[in-house]
Short mmCIF file of C-alpha atoms in Angstrom, two decimals:
data_model
loop_
_atom_site.label_atom_id
_atom_site.label_comp_id
_atom_site.label_asym_id
_atom_site.label_seq_id
_atom_site.Cartn_x
_atom_site.Cartn_y
_atom_site.Cartn_z
CA MET A 1 53.16 -40.21 32.99
CA VAL A 2 50.28 -41.98 34.72
CA LYS A 3 49.57 -38.81 36.69
CA PHE A 4 49.39 -36.78 33.49
CA SER A 5 47.07 -39.31 31.84
CA MET A 6 44.74 -39.23 34.82
CA LYS A 7 44.57 -35.43 34.69
CA ALA A 8 43.88 -35.53 30.95
CA ALA A 9 41.12 -38.09 31.47
CA ILE A 10 39.53 -35.93 34.19
CA TRP A 11 39.60 -32.88 31.89
CA VAL A 12 38.03 -34.83 29.03
CA LEU A 13 35.33 -36.22 31.34
CA SER A 14 34.60 -32.77 32.78
CA ALA A 15 34.35 -31.27 29.30
CA THR A 16 31.98 -34.04 28.20
CA VAL A 17 29.72 -33.49 31.21
CA LEU A 18 29.74 -29.73 30.62
CA ILE A 19 28.84 -30.08 26.94
CA SER A 20 26.07 -32.53 27.79
CA ALA A 21 24.70 -30.13 30.39
CA CYS A 22 24.67 -27.31 27.84
CA LYS A 23 22.49 -29.29 25.44
CA SER A 24 18.82 -28.67 26.10
CA LYS A 25 16.74 -31.74 26.80
CA HIS A 26 13.52 -29.87 26.18
CA PRO A 27 11.57 -30.74 23.01
CA SER A 28 11.38 -28.17 20.24
CA SER A 29 9.43 -27.73 17.02
CA LEU A 30 12.33 -29.19 15.06
CA ASN A 31 12.98 -32.00 17.57
CA PRO A 32 9.76 -32.82 19.46
CA GLY A 33 11.15 -36.08 20.83
CA LYS A 34 9.84 -39.65 20.64
CA LYS A 35 7.02 -39.29 23.14
CA SER A 36 4.19 -36.86 23.73
CA THR A 37 4.87 -34.50 26.63
CA ALA A 38 1.13 -34.40 27.28
CA THR A 39 0.26 -38.13 27.27
CA ASN A 40 3.65 -39.87 27.49
CA VAL A 41 2.55 -42.04 24.54
CA ASP A 42 5.06 -42.88 21.81
CA PHE A 43 4.60 -41.05 18.55
CA ALA A 44 3.92 -43.26 15.52
CA SER A 45 6.70 -44.27 13.20
CA LYS A 46 7.38 -42.25 10.06
CA ASN A 47 4.97 -44.32 7.99
CA GLY A 48 2.10 -43.52 10.32
CA LYS A 49 1.85 -47.07 11.75
CA ALA A 50 2.07 -47.96 15.43
CA LYS A 51 5.52 -48.77 16.73
CA LYS A 52 6.61 -52.26 17.75
CA GLY A 53 6.14 -53.45 21.29
CA LYS A 54 8.84 -53.42 23.94
CA LYS A 55 10.20 -56.86 23.02
CA GLY A 56 10.23 -56.18 19.31
CA VAL A 57 6.83 -57.83 18.77
CA ALA A 58 4.67 -55.94 16.30
CA ALA A 59 1.61 -54.23 17.73
CA THR A 60 -1.69 -56.04 17.21
CA SER A 61 -4.03 -54.92 14.50
CA ALA A 62 -6.55 -53.98 17.19
CA GLU A 63 -4.13 -51.43 18.60
CA PRO A 64 -4.94 -47.93 17.28
CA GLU A 65 -2.32 -46.21 15.19
CA GLY A 66 -0.27 -43.63 17.02
CA PHE A 67 -0.06 -39.92 16.25
CA ALA A 68 2.46 -39.43 13.44
CA VAL A 69 5.02 -36.65 13.75
CA MET A 70 6.87 -36.12 10.49
CA PRO A 71 10.56 -35.15 10.35
CA TYR A 72 10.93 -31.39 9.89
CA LYS A 73 14.04 -29.25 9.54
CA SER A 74 12.71 -25.86 8.52
CA GLN A 75 10.15 -24.15 6.34
CA VAL A 76 10.68 -24.83 2.66
CA VAL A 77 11.73 -21.55 1.07
CA GLY A 78 9.58 -20.91 -1.98
CA PRO A 79 11.12 -19.80 -5.29
CA ASN A 80 12.30 -16.18 -5.53
CA LEU A 81 11.65 -15.52 -1.82
CA VAL A 82 14.02 -13.68 0.54
CA PHE A 83 13.80 -13.94 4.33
CA ILE A 84 12.96 -10.65 6.07
CA GLU A 85 13.74 -10.67 9.78
CA GLY A 86 10.93 -8.94 11.66
CA GLY A 87 11.29 -6.13 14.17
CA ARG A 88 10.26 -2.65 15.19
CA PHE A 89 10.37 0.38 12.91
CA THR A 90 8.89 3.83 12.47
CA MET A 91 6.20 3.57 9.84
CA GLY A 92 5.19 6.74 8.03
CA ALA A 93 6.39 9.49 5.72
CA LEU A 94 9.78 11.02 6.51
CA GLU A 95 9.67 13.49 3.64
CA GLU A 96 7.79 16.77 3.82
CA ASP A 97 4.10 16.17 3.08
CA VAL A 98 4.07 18.13 -0.19
CA MET A 99 0.69 16.65 -1.13
CA ASN A 100 -0.74 17.81 2.20
CA SER A 101 -2.59 14.50 2.48
CA ARG A 102 -1.54 13.86 6.11
CA ASP A 103 -2.42 10.22 5.54
CA ASN A 104 0.73 8.52 6.84
CA ARG A 105 1.72 9.97 10.19
CA GLU A 106 4.78 8.47 11.87
CA ARG A 107 4.05 5.60 14.22
CA THR A 108 6.14 2.87 15.83
CA VAL A 109 4.98 -0.64 14.88
CA SER A 110 6.39 -4.17 14.87
CA VAL A 111 6.27 -6.67 12.03
CA GLN A 112 6.68 -10.45 12.32
CA SER A 113 9.35 -12.13 10.19
CA PHE A 114 8.20 -13.02 6.68
CA TYR A 115 9.39 -13.78 3.17
CA MET A 116 9.14 -11.50 0.14
CA ASP A 117 9.93 -11.84 -3.56
CA GLU A 118 13.37 -10.44 -4.26
CA THR A 119 12.05 -8.93 -7.51
CA GLU A 120 8.83 -7.68 -8.97
CA ILE A 121 6.83 -10.28 -10.88
CA THR A 122 8.09 -10.19 -14.47
CA ASN A 123 6.38 -10.48 -17.84
CA LEU A 124 7.87 -13.97 -18.13
CA ASN A 125 6.44 -15.00 -14.74
CA TYR A 126 3.01 -13.76 -15.76
CA LEU A 127 3.15 -15.40 -19.20
CA GLU A 128 3.86 -18.70 -17.44
CA TYR A 129 0.78 -18.10 -15.27
CA LEU A 130 -1.38 -17.40 -18.32
CA HIS A 131 -0.14 -20.60 -19.98
CA TYR A 132 -1.44 -22.76 -17.14
CA VAL A 133 -4.63 -20.76 -16.66
CA GLN A 134 -5.50 -21.03 -20.34
CA ARG A 135 -4.71 -24.75 -20.28
CA ASP A 136 -6.64 -25.61 -17.12
CA SER A 137 -9.46 -23.06 -16.93
CA SER A 138 -12.38 -21.78 -18.94
CA ALA A 139 -11.98 -19.12 -21.61
CA GLU A 140 -13.80 -16.64 -19.36
CA VAL A 141 -11.38 -17.16 -16.46
CA ALA A 142 -8.39 -16.97 -18.80
CA SER A 143 -9.57 -13.70 -20.33
CA LYS A 144 -9.97 -12.13 -16.87
CA ALA A 145 -6.34 -12.96 -16.10
CA LEU A 146 -4.97 -11.06 -19.11
CA PRO A 147 -3.13 -7.82 -18.30
CA ASP A 148 -4.42 -4.65 -19.91
CA THR A 149 -1.75 -3.80 -22.47
CA THR A 150 -3.65 -0.67 -23.53
CA VAL A 151 -2.42 1.04 -20.35
CA TRP A 152 0.53 2.11 -22.49
CA TYR A 153 -1.66 3.89 -25.01
CA ASP A 154 -1.77 7.68 -24.86
CA PRO A 155 -3.50 9.76 -27.53
CA LEU A 156 -0.78 12.41 -27.18
CA SER A 157 2.20 10.00 -27.23
CA PHE A 158 3.53 7.37 -29.60
CA ASN A 159 3.56 4.46 -27.16
CA ASP A 160 1.78 2.11 -29.56
CA SER A 161 4.79 -0.22 -29.76
CA TYR A 162 4.60 -0.87 -26.01
CA VAL A 163 0.93 -1.78 -26.39
CA THR A 164 1.88 -4.48 -28.89
CA TYR A 165 5.25 -5.69 -27.66
CA TYR A 166 5.95 -4.82 -24.02
CA PHE A 167 4.17 -7.80 -22.46
CA ARG A 168 4.88 -10.58 -24.98
CA HIS A 169 8.13 -9.79 -26.81
CA PRO A 170 11.19 -11.79 -25.58
CA GLY A 171 13.15 -8.56 -25.26
CA PHE A 172 10.93 -7.56 -22.33
CA ARG A 173 10.84 -10.94 -20.57
CA MET A 174 12.56 -9.80 -17.37
CA TYR A 175 10.78 -6.46 -17.18
CA PRO A 176 8.07 -6.04 -14.50
CA VAL A 177 4.56 -6.90 -15.60
CA VAL A 178 2.19 -3.91 -15.62
CA GLY A 179 -1.44 -3.42 -16.55
CA VAL A 180 -2.38 -5.80 -13.75
CA SER A 181 -5.09 -4.83 -11.28
CA TRP A 182 -5.04 -5.56 -7.55
CA VAL A 183 -7.64 -8.28 -8.12
CA GLN A 184 -5.50 -9.93 -10.82
CA ALA A 185 -2.40 -9.74 -8.61
CA ASN A 186 -4.33 -11.39 -5.81
CA ASP A 187 -5.55 -14.13 -8.18
CA TYR A 188 -1.97 -14.72 -9.32
CA SER A 189 -0.90 -15.20 -5.70
CA ILE A 190 -3.60 -17.83 -5.16
CA TRP A 191 -2.62 -19.69 -8.34
CA ARG A 192 1.07 -19.57 -7.40
CA THR A 193 0.34 -21.06 -3.97
CA ASN A 194 -1.58 -23.96 -5.48
CA PHE A 195 0.94 -24.55 -8.26
CA VAL A 196 4.03 -24.57 -6.03
CA ASN A 197 2.33 -26.80 -3.45
CA ASP A 198 1.20 -29.21 -6.16
CA ASN A 199 4.83 -29.56 -7.20
CA LEU A 200 5.84 -30.18 -3.59
CA ALA A 201 3.13 -32.84 -3.36
CA LYS A 202 4.54 -34.58 -6.45
CA GLN A 203 7.96 -34.59 -4.85
CA ALA A 204 6.50 -36.04 -1.67
CA THR A 205 4.60 -38.86 -3.41
CA GLY A 206 7.25 -39.61 -6.01
CA LYS A 207 10.65 -41.18 -5.57
CA PRO A 208 13.15 -38.35 -5.53
CA LYS A 209 16.65 -38.93 -4.21
CA LYS A 210 16.17 -36.09 -1.80
CA SER A 211 12.97 -34.85 -0.26
CA SER A 212 11.88 -31.22 -0.57
CA LEU A 213 12.53 -30.91 3.15
CA GLY A 214 16.18 -31.87 2.72
CA GLY A 215 18.02 -35.06 3.55
CA LYS A 216 18.15 -38.38 1.73
CA LYS A 217 15.11 -40.64 1.69
CA LYS A 218 15.01 -44.40 1.79
CA LYS A 219 13.09 -46.19 -0.92
CA GLY A 220 9.38 -45.74 -0.38
CA GLN A 221 9.83 -43.54 2.69
CA ALA A 222 8.68 -40.36 0.98
CA MET A 223 5.57 -42.19 -0.28
CA ALA A 224 4.80 -43.56 3.16
CA GLU A 225 5.21 -40.18 4.84
CA SER A 226 2.96 -38.43 2.38
CA GLU A 227 0.27 -41.13 2.51
CA ALA A 228 0.22 -40.82 6.29
CA LEU A 229 -0.62 -37.14 6.07
CA MET A 230 -2.54 -36.65 2.84
CA THR A 231 -5.75 -34.63 2.58
CA ASN A 232 -7.56 -34.18 -0.72
CA ALA A 233 -4.61 -35.65 -2.70
CA ARG A 234 -2.22 -33.13 -1.16
CA PRO A 235 0.00 -33.37 1.93
CA ALA A 236 -1.64 -31.92 5.03
CA VAL A 237 -0.21 -28.81 6.67
CA GLU A 238 1.20 -31.00 9.47
CA SER A 239 3.48 -32.80 7.02
CA GLY A 240 5.72 -29.78 6.48
CA TYR A 241 5.50 -30.24 2.71
CA VAL A 242 2.95 -27.44 2.32
CA LEU A 243 4.10 -23.87 1.83
CA PRO A 244 2.04 -21.09 3.45
CA ASN A 245 0.05 -18.93 1.05
CA TYR A 246 1.71 -16.56 -1.37
CA ARG A 247 -0.09 -13.22 -1.03
CA LEU A 248 0.34 -9.51 -1.52
CA PRO A 249 2.40 -7.96 1.30
CA THR A 250 0.68 -5.72 3.81
CA GLU A 251 1.53 -2.05 3.64
CA ALA A 252 3.53 -2.34 6.88
CA GLU A 253 5.47 -5.36 5.60
CA TRP A 254 6.22 -3.64 2.31
CA GLU A 255 7.38 -0.40 3.95
CA TYR A 256 9.49 -2.28 6.52
CA ALA A 257 11.14 -4.39 3.82
CA ALA A 258 11.77 -1.35 1.61
CA LYS A 259 13.50 0.69 4.33
CA ALA A 260 15.71 -2.28 5.29
CA MET A 261 16.79 -0.62 8.52
CA ILE A 262 18.77 -3.76 9.35
CA GLY A 263 21.60 -2.13 7.43
CA THR A 264 21.81 0.82 9.84
CA GLN A 265 22.35 -1.10 13.09
CA TYR A 266 25.66 -0.88 14.90
CA ALA A 267 25.10 -2.07 18.48
CA ASP A 268 22.36 -3.50 20.69
CA GLU A 269 19.21 -2.19 18.99
CA ASN A 270 20.83 1.13 18.16
CA GLN A 271 20.55 2.51 14.64
CA SER A 272 22.96 5.01 13.17
CA ASN A 273 20.38 6.79 11.03
CA GLN A 274 16.85 6.79 9.66
CA ARG A 275 16.25 6.26 5.94
CA ILE A 276 14.37 8.43 3.48
CA TYR A 277 14.93 5.91 0.69
CA PRO A 278 15.82 2.17 0.67
CA TRP A 279 19.47 3.25 0.93
CA ASP A 280 21.45 5.59 3.19
CA GLY A 281 21.59 9.33 2.69
CA SER A 282 19.42 11.87 0.95
CA SER A 283 21.10 11.49 -2.45
CA LEU A 284 19.62 9.52 -5.33
CA ARG A 285 23.08 8.65 -6.68
CA ASN A 286 25.51 5.96 -5.61
CA PRO A 287 28.06 7.72 -3.35
CA ARG A 288 30.96 5.24 -3.68
CA GLY A 289 32.65 2.47 -5.61
CA LYS A 290 32.99 1.88 -9.33
CA HIS A 291 29.33 2.87 -9.80
CA LYS A 292 29.76 6.16 -7.99
CA GLY A 293 27.42 8.84 -9.34
CA GLU A 294 25.00 6.40 -10.92
CA MET A 295 21.32 6.55 -10.07
CA MET A 296 20.12 4.14 -7.39
CA ALA A 297 16.67 3.71 -8.93
CA ASN A 298 14.63 4.15 -12.09
CA PHE A 299 12.48 7.28 -11.85
CA LYS A 300 11.56 10.50 -13.65
CA ARG A 301 14.41 12.88 -12.90
CA ALA A 302 12.71 16.08 -14.00
CA LYS A 303 10.01 17.31 -16.34
CA GLY A 304 10.66 15.59 -19.66
CA ASP A 305 13.79 13.81 -18.33
CA TYR A 306 13.21 10.06 -18.00
CA ALA A 307 16.77 8.79 -18.41
CA GLY A 308 19.40 11.39 -19.23
CA ILE A 309 21.44 12.03 -22.35
CA ALA A 310 22.24 9.37 -24.97
CA GLY A 311 25.80 8.10 -24.73
CA LYS A 312 25.87 8.82 -21.01
CA SER A 313 22.38 7.88 -19.94
CA ASN A 314 22.81 7.67 -16.18
CA ASP A 315 19.34 6.33 -15.39
CA GLY A 316 19.50 3.94 -18.32
CA ALA A 317 15.76 3.38 -18.64
CA ILE A 318 13.23 5.47 -20.53
CA ILE A 319 10.35 3.35 -19.21
CA THR A 320 10.75 0.28 -16.99
CA GLU A 321 13.97 -1.72 -16.73
CA GLU A 322 14.90 -5.36 -16.02
CA VAL A 323 14.16 -6.33 -12.44
CA TYR A 324 17.81 -6.97 -11.45
CA LYS A 325 19.16 -3.78 -13.00
CA TYR A 326 19.51 -1.56 -9.92
CA PRO A 327 21.28 -2.38 -6.61
CA ALA A 328 19.38 -4.45 -4.03
CA ASN A 329 18.70 -3.01 -0.57
CA ASP A 330 20.12 -4.47 2.66
CA PHE A 331 17.50 -7.23 2.71
CA GLY A 332 18.49 -8.27 -0.83
CA LEU A 333 15.32 -6.88 -2.45
CA TYR A 334 15.49 -5.20 -5.85
CA ASN A 335 13.60 -2.11 -6.98
CA MET A 336 11.86 -1.30 -3.70
CA ALA A 337 12.07 2.24 -5.05
CA GLY A 338 11.34 3.09 -8.67
CA ASN A 339 10.81 0.96 -11.78
CA VAL A 340 7.14 0.28 -10.96
CA ASN A 341 4.89 1.02 -8.03
CA GLU A 342 3.64 -2.10 -6.26
CA TRP A 343 0.24 -3.17 -4.98
CA VAL A 344 -0.06 -3.98 -1.29
CA TYR A 345 -2.89 -5.78 0.48
CA ASP A 346 -4.37 -2.86 2.43
CA VAL A 347 -7.60 -1.02 1.78
CA TYR A 348 -6.91 2.72 1.70
CA ARG A 349 -8.01 4.99 4.51
CA PRO A 350 -6.55 8.46 5.20
CA LEU A 351 -6.13 7.73 8.91
CA SER A 352 -4.96 4.12 8.78
CA SER A 353 -1.94 4.91 10.93
CA MET A 354 -4.24 6.13 13.70
CA ASP A 355 -6.53 3.08 13.60
CA PHE A 356 -4.66 -0.14 13.00
CA LYS A 357 -2.82 -2.20 15.60
CA ASP A 358 0.86 -1.66 16.32
CA LEU A 359 1.67 -5.37 15.79
CA ASN A 360 1.46 -6.61 12.17
CA PRO A 361 -0.80 -3.67 11.22
CA LEU A 362 -3.29 -4.15 8.40
CA ARG A 363 -6.44 -2.44 7.18
CA ARG A 364 -8.42 -5.14 5.39
CA ASP A 365 -11.75 -3.27 5.13
CA GLY A 366 -13.64 -0.31 6.56
CA PHE A 367 -13.74 -1.59 10.14
CA LEU A 368 -13.88 1.41 12.54
CA ASP A 369 -13.86 3.73 9.51
CA GLU A 370 -16.77 2.65 7.34
CA GLU A 371 -17.14 3.91 3.79
CA LYS A 372 -20.60 5.36 4.57
CA ARG A 373 -18.80 8.10 6.51
CA TYR A 374 -17.43 9.39 3.20
CA ASP A 375 -19.71 11.25 0.82
CA VAL A 376 -19.06 9.23 -2.33
CA LYS A 377 -22.58 9.66 -3.72
CA GLY A 378 -22.36 13.42 -3.34
CA ASN A 379 -19.01 13.40 -5.18
CA ASN A 380 -17.28 14.88 -2.15
CA SER A 381 -15.08 11.86 -1.61
CA VAL A 382 -13.68 8.83 -3.44
CA ILE A 383 -13.07 6.70 -0.34
CA ASN A 384 -14.64 3.23 -0.39
CA ASP A 385 -13.66 -0.37 0.40
CA LYS A 386 -12.40 -1.06 -3.13
CA LEU A 387 -9.50 1.38 -2.99
CA ARG A 388 -6.15 -0.32 -2.51
CA VAL A 389 -2.80 1.17 -1.54
CA TYR A 390 0.22 1.10 -3.82
CA LYS A 391 3.75 2.20 -2.95
CA GLY A 392 7.31 2.61 -4.17
CA GLY A 393 7.36 5.08 -7.03
CA SER A 394 7.82 4.24 -10.72
CA TRP A 395 9.68 5.13 -13.90
CA ASN A 396 7.08 7.87 -14.40
CA ASP A 397 7.28 9.36 -10.88
CA VAL A 398 9.51 12.05 -9.42
CA ALA A 399 11.84 11.20 -6.53
CA TYR A 400 9.34 12.18 -3.82
CA TRP A 401 7.39 8.95 -4.40
CA LEU A 402 10.51 6.77 -4.00
CA SER A 403 10.37 7.20 -0.23
CA PRO A 404 8.81 4.04 1.31
CA GLY A 405 6.62 6.12 3.61
CA THR A 406 4.65 7.75 0.81
CA ARG A 407 1.40 6.11 -0.25
CA ARG A 408 -1.24 6.41 -2.96
CA PHE A 409 -4.35 4.50 -3.88
CA LEU A 410 -6.32 3.19 -6.85
CA SER A 411 -9.44 1.10 -7.38
CA GLN A 412 -8.69 -2.61 -7.04
CA ASP A 413 -10.14 -3.22 -10.51
CA SER A 414 -7.96 -0.60 -12.21
CA SER A 415 -4.48 -0.89 -13.69
CA THR A 416 -1.81 1.40 -15.11
CA ALA A 417 1.58 1.19 -16.83
CA MET A 418 3.17 2.33 -13.55
CA ILE A 419 1.96 -0.40 -11.15
CA GLY A 420 3.21 -3.97 -10.77
CA PHE A 421 3.47 -6.28 -7.75
CA ARG A 422 5.48 -8.86 -5.83
CA CYS A 423 4.36 -11.56 -3.38
CA ALA A 424 5.02 -12.20 0.31
CA MET A 425 4.63 -15.17 2.65
CA ILE A 426 4.55 -15.71 6.40
CA SER A 427 7.63 -17.22 8.09
CA THR A 428 6.52 -20.12 10.28
CA GLY A 429 8.38 -20.78 13.50
CA ARG A 430 11.37 -18.65 12.61
CA ASN A 431 11.97 -15.09 13.74
CA LYS A 432 15.60 -14.71 12.68
#
């Protein structure tokens, strides 16, 4: 019996040593330790004040305050955002170039992990934005934020009801906002960043039961932490309470997220197939399950056919449709094909794929391909630095434009009834 107990004790001790050895003692972003690895000086306590001396005696007032390192578990995930794990993919058109534009040749690129809105920005989202803009800004600024509802008007169609009701009527609340230019979409992203971070700041300086970073807070602790790292009445970036900027996704990010090739992997960086659309196969209909045969996206099926036949309307949408209507792709993103096209950040150039870098590619202006090379004044070209790319296809587009690799462009000050947008955000310190 004693022999058995000794053996058991040895096994338990060995297991404990092994587990301890497996745990890394190196500091990490989430657990930087109690001392600086560069100076060997203790970090300040959570309230930003110097720690007590070795014998429990408080530090003298002459002693400088230590460097405060706030507790941090992970990036706060902003509302409506979905994590997109970064990686390598083949960017470019996989369909035949029927437009003969040759402006999106295939090229292998890599994209860092990021977050993206799971849906397009809705009429309700944009009405909320207008409410705060009209309350807090001048009449001039508020008027510039208004979407152009006349994009629905057509002298040869009776779309007048959409002009009046599409944006403001409760029946269209969860439909994607349209009539918004690239400039307005960019302004919305800036406002959203400030608004969400202001709310996080209120949580940090108030007395919530739980902090926005997770975990319970002692009385006054949240206040002390925020005061230690406040700049201009808002927590500093170092505090972890500040979300990175909401912004329009880059063209590469948008295309990568739309293809969602993560759903085609089967072993060690091998993929079973490429994707023409945000789903498998070349068909536009659901191939299996109780929704077998139903359309996977909202698009124009043929000349004059926007939805199908009444009583058995397969598409189900004459114009746009609610943002959660169609199946999400493998990243959990809705309507990355059809419903409305979406603005991306990039300036349009025909040969972007030949110019930009293969890591987080972006064309932000005419660098290396200046607009003066294009004969705009002679009316032989329309290329300039105010043209922005939009992608995804819409309710008014044929299936060709549903392929993530296709691309079109429009002036950043223009808007249509076929273009909306969604926001993206960098993922900090997390790749998967």
